[in-house]
XYZ file of C-alpha atoms in Angstrom:
301
model
C 79.433 109.588 87.715
C 79.712 110.186 83.969
C 82.365 108.519 81.811
C 85.667 110.376 82.018
C 84.529 112.433 85.014
C 86.587 112.370 88.225
C 84.693 111.213 91.342
C 83.570 113.896 93.793
C 82.811 116.575 91.210
C 79.427 117.374 92.775
C 81.004 117.843 96.217
C 83.729 120.073 94.809
C 81.126 122.234 93.101
C 78.892 122.494 96.161
C 81.355 122.562 99.057
C 84.765 123.258 97.550
C 87.935 121.259 96.981
C 88.900 121.062 100.650
C 85.593 119.503 101.689
C 85.913 116.926 98.908
C 89.381 115.870 100.082
C 89.454 116.405 103.852
C 90.049 112.752 104.795
C 92.506 112.291 101.941
C 94.520 115.272 103.172
C 94.378 113.957 106.742
C 95.769 110.622 105.562
C 98.589 112.218 103.602
C 99.589 114.403 106.541
C 99.544 111.379 108.840
C 101.624 109.237 106.479
C 104.190 111.987 105.966
C 104.328 112.814 109.689
C 104.992 109.159 110.550
C 107.760 108.993 107.959
C 109.261 112.200 109.310
C 109.330 110.808 112.853
C 111.485 107.945 111.596
C 113.691 110.107 109.392
C 114.608 112.996 111.700
C 117.074 110.718 113.475
C 119.201 109.499 110.561
C 118.725 112.743 108.610
C 119.097 115.380 111.348
C 120.368 113.539 114.438
C 117.199 114.033 116.513
C 116.132 110.512 117.429
C 112.418 110.507 118.196
C 111.745 107.042 116.792
C 114.398 104.374 116.280
C 113.842 101.469 113.902
C 111.263 101.162 111.158
C 107.602 100.300 110.612
C 108.318 96.646 111.379
C 109.840 97.293 114.796
C 110.536 100.575 116.554
C 111.164 102.301 119.858
C 109.698 105.768 120.420
C 111.509 108.139 122.816
C 113.358 105.081 124.174
C 110.137 104.118 125.978
C 107.353 102.908 123.685
C 108.030 99.678 121.739
C 105.961 98.944 118.645
C 106.243 95.713 116.668
C 104.424 94.582 113.560
C 102.411 91.505 114.681
C 103.001 89.909 111.278
C 106.750 90.237 111.836
C 106.364 88.592 115.251
C 104.460 85.696 113.678
C 107.251 85.239 111.149
C 109.807 85.120 113.954
C 107.780 82.453 115.747
C 107.324 80.466 112.531
C 111.092 80.529 111.991
C 111.540 78.680 115.281
C 112.915 81.613 117.275
C 111.536 83.235 120.388
C 111.173 87.031 120.201
C 112.471 89.291 122.915
C 109.963 90.366 125.540
C 110.024 93.967 124.371
C 109.078 92.834 120.844
C 106.145 90.799 122.154
C 104.939 93.764 124.229
C 105.225 96.010 121.172
C 103.148 93.570 119.103
C 100.419 93.485 121.764
C 100.263 97.298 121.774
C 99.916 97.379 117.987
C 97.286 94.623 118.070
C 95.221 96.519 120.628
C 95.432 99.723 118.589
C 94.323 98.163 115.305
C 91.574 96.134 116.967
C 90.203 99.504 118.051
C 90.580 101.625 114.909
C 90.565 98.944 112.180
C 93.402 96.758 110.958
C 93.593 98.189 107.483
C 93.961 101.680 108.857
C 97.605 100.638 108.607
C 97.189 100.399 104.825
C 95.506 103.758 104.261
C 96.931 105.917 107.070
C 100.426 104.538 107.751
C 101.885 102.549 104.844
C 104.012 104.764 102.538
C 103.394 102.446 99.567
C 99.742 103.547 99.734
C 100.811 106.951 98.420
C 102.354 105.231 95.396
C 99.296 103.086 94.654
C 96.925 106.010 95.200
C 98.968 108.043 92.716
C 98.673 105.235 90.178
C 94.914 105.042 90.723
C 94.526 108.820 90.371
C 96.486 108.802 87.098
C 94.548 105.774 85.872
C 91.261 107.658 86.388
C 92.684 110.883 84.975
C 93.780 109.095 81.788
C 90.498 107.150 81.762
C 92.322 103.836 81.465
C 89.894 100.937 81.376
C 90.173 97.202 81.617
C 93.311 95.323 82.531
C 94.063 91.920 84.017
C 91.487 90.232 86.195
C 93.122 89.257 89.483
C 91.400 87.307 92.225
C 91.291 88.970 95.619
C 92.023 85.514 97.042
C 95.621 85.896 95.894
C 96.466 88.002 98.940
C 95.477 85.137 101.261
C 97.770 82.772 99.375
C 100.513 85.392 99.617
C 99.951 85.688 103.368
C 100.158 81.918 103.736
C 103.430 81.924 101.792
C 104.844 84.715 103.965
C 104.202 82.585 107.067
C 105.333 79.335 105.465
C 108.710 80.549 104.222
C 110.187 81.219 107.717
C 109.175 77.704 108.769
C 110.967 76.255 105.740
C 114.034 78.503 105.642
C 114.401 79.607 109.271
C 114.713 83.207 108.015
C 112.390 86.193 107.681
C 112.317 85.864 103.903
C 109.464 88.281 103.279
C 111.187 91.138 105.060
C 113.970 91.057 102.460
C 111.517 91.948 99.679
C 108.701 93.647 101.594
C 108.077 96.867 99.582
C 107.259 98.816 102.753
C 110.538 97.808 104.392
C 112.514 98.387 101.185
C 111.015 101.846 100.678
C 111.649 102.790 104.307
C 115.258 101.589 104.218
C 115.708 103.328 100.889
C 114.610 106.699 102.253
C 117.228 106.390 105.004
C 120.150 104.755 103.216
C 119.412 105.433 99.548
C 116.754 103.859 97.375
C 118.856 101.683 95.060
C 116.827 98.587 94.130
C 113.859 99.997 96.058
C 113.266 102.407 93.171
C 112.623 99.444 90.859
C 110.207 97.863 93.354
C 108.261 101.100 93.885
C 108.138 101.782 90.145
C 107.044 98.211 89.500
C 104.114 98.543 91.919
C 103.144 101.889 90.370
C 103.151 100.471 86.831
C 101.356 97.319 87.976
C 98.474 99.386 89.345
C 98.487 101.840 86.465
C 98.762 99.517 83.476
C 98.050 95.934 84.520
C 95.147 95.911 86.994
C 93.320 98.448 89.144
C 94.462 98.335 92.782
C 96.502 95.245 91.932
C 98.967 95.466 94.806
C 96.933 96.700 97.777
C 93.653 95.106 96.734
C 94.782 91.743 95.402
C 98.370 90.844 96.292
C 99.721 92.488 99.437
C 99.993 89.954 102.290
C 100.421 92.732 104.865
C 97.025 94.160 103.911
C 95.527 90.667 104.117
C 96.879 90.210 107.630
C 95.601 93.555 108.866
C 92.285 92.810 107.186
C 91.928 89.862 109.562
C 92.390 92.211 112.518
C 89.888 94.627 111.013
C 87.052 92.120 111.241
C 86.664 92.894 114.945
C 87.579 96.575 115.057
C 85.385 99.194 116.705
C 85.771 102.135 114.302
C 83.704 101.761 111.126
C 82.459 103.641 108.112
C 78.667 103.569 107.929
C 76.134 104.445 105.221
C 73.999 106.137 107.857
C 72.058 108.163 105.292
C 71.785 105.448 102.648
C 68.190 106.394 101.802
C 69.594 109.607 100.271
C 71.877 107.723 97.837
C 71.327 108.830 94.234
C 73.386 105.999 92.682
C 76.103 108.315 91.388
C 78.652 105.503 92.012
C 81.385 107.908 93.140
C 81.946 105.893 96.324
C 82.497 102.697 94.323
C 84.866 104.557 91.983
C 87.203 105.720 94.761
C 86.979 102.792 97.178
C 90.094 100.561 97.155
C 87.896 97.625 98.264
C 84.636 98.481 96.514
C 83.090 95.066 97.186
C 82.636 96.025 100.864
C 80.259 98.919 100.131
C 77.241 97.189 98.588
C 75.958 95.277 101.673
C 75.899 98.461 103.769
C 74.643 100.790 101.046
C 72.171 98.555 99.210
C 71.529 95.656 101.600
C 68.674 96.997 103.691
C 66.125 94.725 102.014
C 68.271 91.728 102.997
C 68.605 92.903 106.580
C 72.112 94.346 106.358
C 72.786 97.294 108.610
C 74.417 100.461 107.307
C 77.804 99.737 108.895
C 80.534 98.441 106.579
C 81.514 95.448 108.667
C 84.121 93.897 106.384
C 87.631 93.753 107.792
C 88.927 94.649 104.345
C 87.586 98.207 104.577
C 90.616 100.485 104.972
C 88.731 103.263 106.818
C 90.282 105.675 104.346
C 87.228 107.965 104.324
C 87.227 108.533 100.569
C 83.585 107.459 100.278
C 82.772 110.143 102.859
C 84.741 112.760 100.933
C 83.200 112.224 97.505
C 79.560 111.740 98.478
C 77.509 114.866 97.751
C 74.536 113.401 99.654
C 76.462 112.885 102.905
C 75.560 109.205 102.929
C 78.666 108.018 104.787
C 80.351 108.900 108.054
C 82.615 107.336 110.657
C 80.820 105.543 113.454
C 81.273 102.379 115.552
C 80.464 98.743 114.797
C 77.524 98.455 117.211
C 75.600 101.267 115.538
C 74.282 98.872 112.894
C 70.510 98.648 113.416
C 69.865 95.411 111.545
C 66.186 94.508 111.406
C 65.516 91.691 113.939
C 63.678 89.481 111.423
C 66.719 89.223 109.160
C 69.611 89.802 111.569
C 71.009 86.362 110.741
C 71.225 86.926 107.024
C 74.424 85.918 105.271
C 77.125 88.531 104.855
C 79.265 88.890 101.779
C 82.425 86.779 101.784
C 85.584 88.756 102.437
C 87.606 86.657 100.024
C 85.308 87.055 97.028
C 87.072 87.703 93.732
């Protein structure tokens, strides 16, 4: 990719705009559809889903609970209701199958804000910015779990940008506008992917679940890579790509096995050589002589 050039240009020229954005469009439709399911009740009186992304009940039958919320409840010294525990188990099972950080790229509405900031950052060719350690998110996650134990309250949920944005869409944004704008400006002007890639404790938690998930992105055709770097340019967690794409000599298989991969599919979209595709974790084909080689740390800066 040349300086000032948007990633995926070769795909757009060869296959058209739709082919270069098919997984991005699928994500946007999914995120908006999920929001709509929650909003048709308070907006139009047709209650399909009651609650929010932290805890909900679909068609008065299916409970879904954010496992991180359940952990906060337990840390606060309270016992959750049975229906909440069942909902958390359902969500856990789902994300263990499709990848924990699928929540970040396919469900979370704040992702649309941070993606917009990243798109504008590339469009304006903004370089540099603050250097933030990716370890910060683990400290944030620890703080989120510690605060209920200290205060006896779900402190994080009062300032959780996802919860604030969701409540704002239903009841009026108010202070939520400042939080959303702050995250947008943080990613645009301070540091690339600052919120989702370095600070968000929710993403850190779902990244832990993603370490064991079945669905994976794989560099199945990595021999065809021409080093255009488009995949690194669009990836929100670019450090997860190198072992799968360039690690064959060290015995790494083509599957991106880091739990921090968001399964967003952008690397698939922008690659003109069709290097990447969705597959499953066992389709990794590591050479037997080096199968025990060390994998990249998931908390590297």
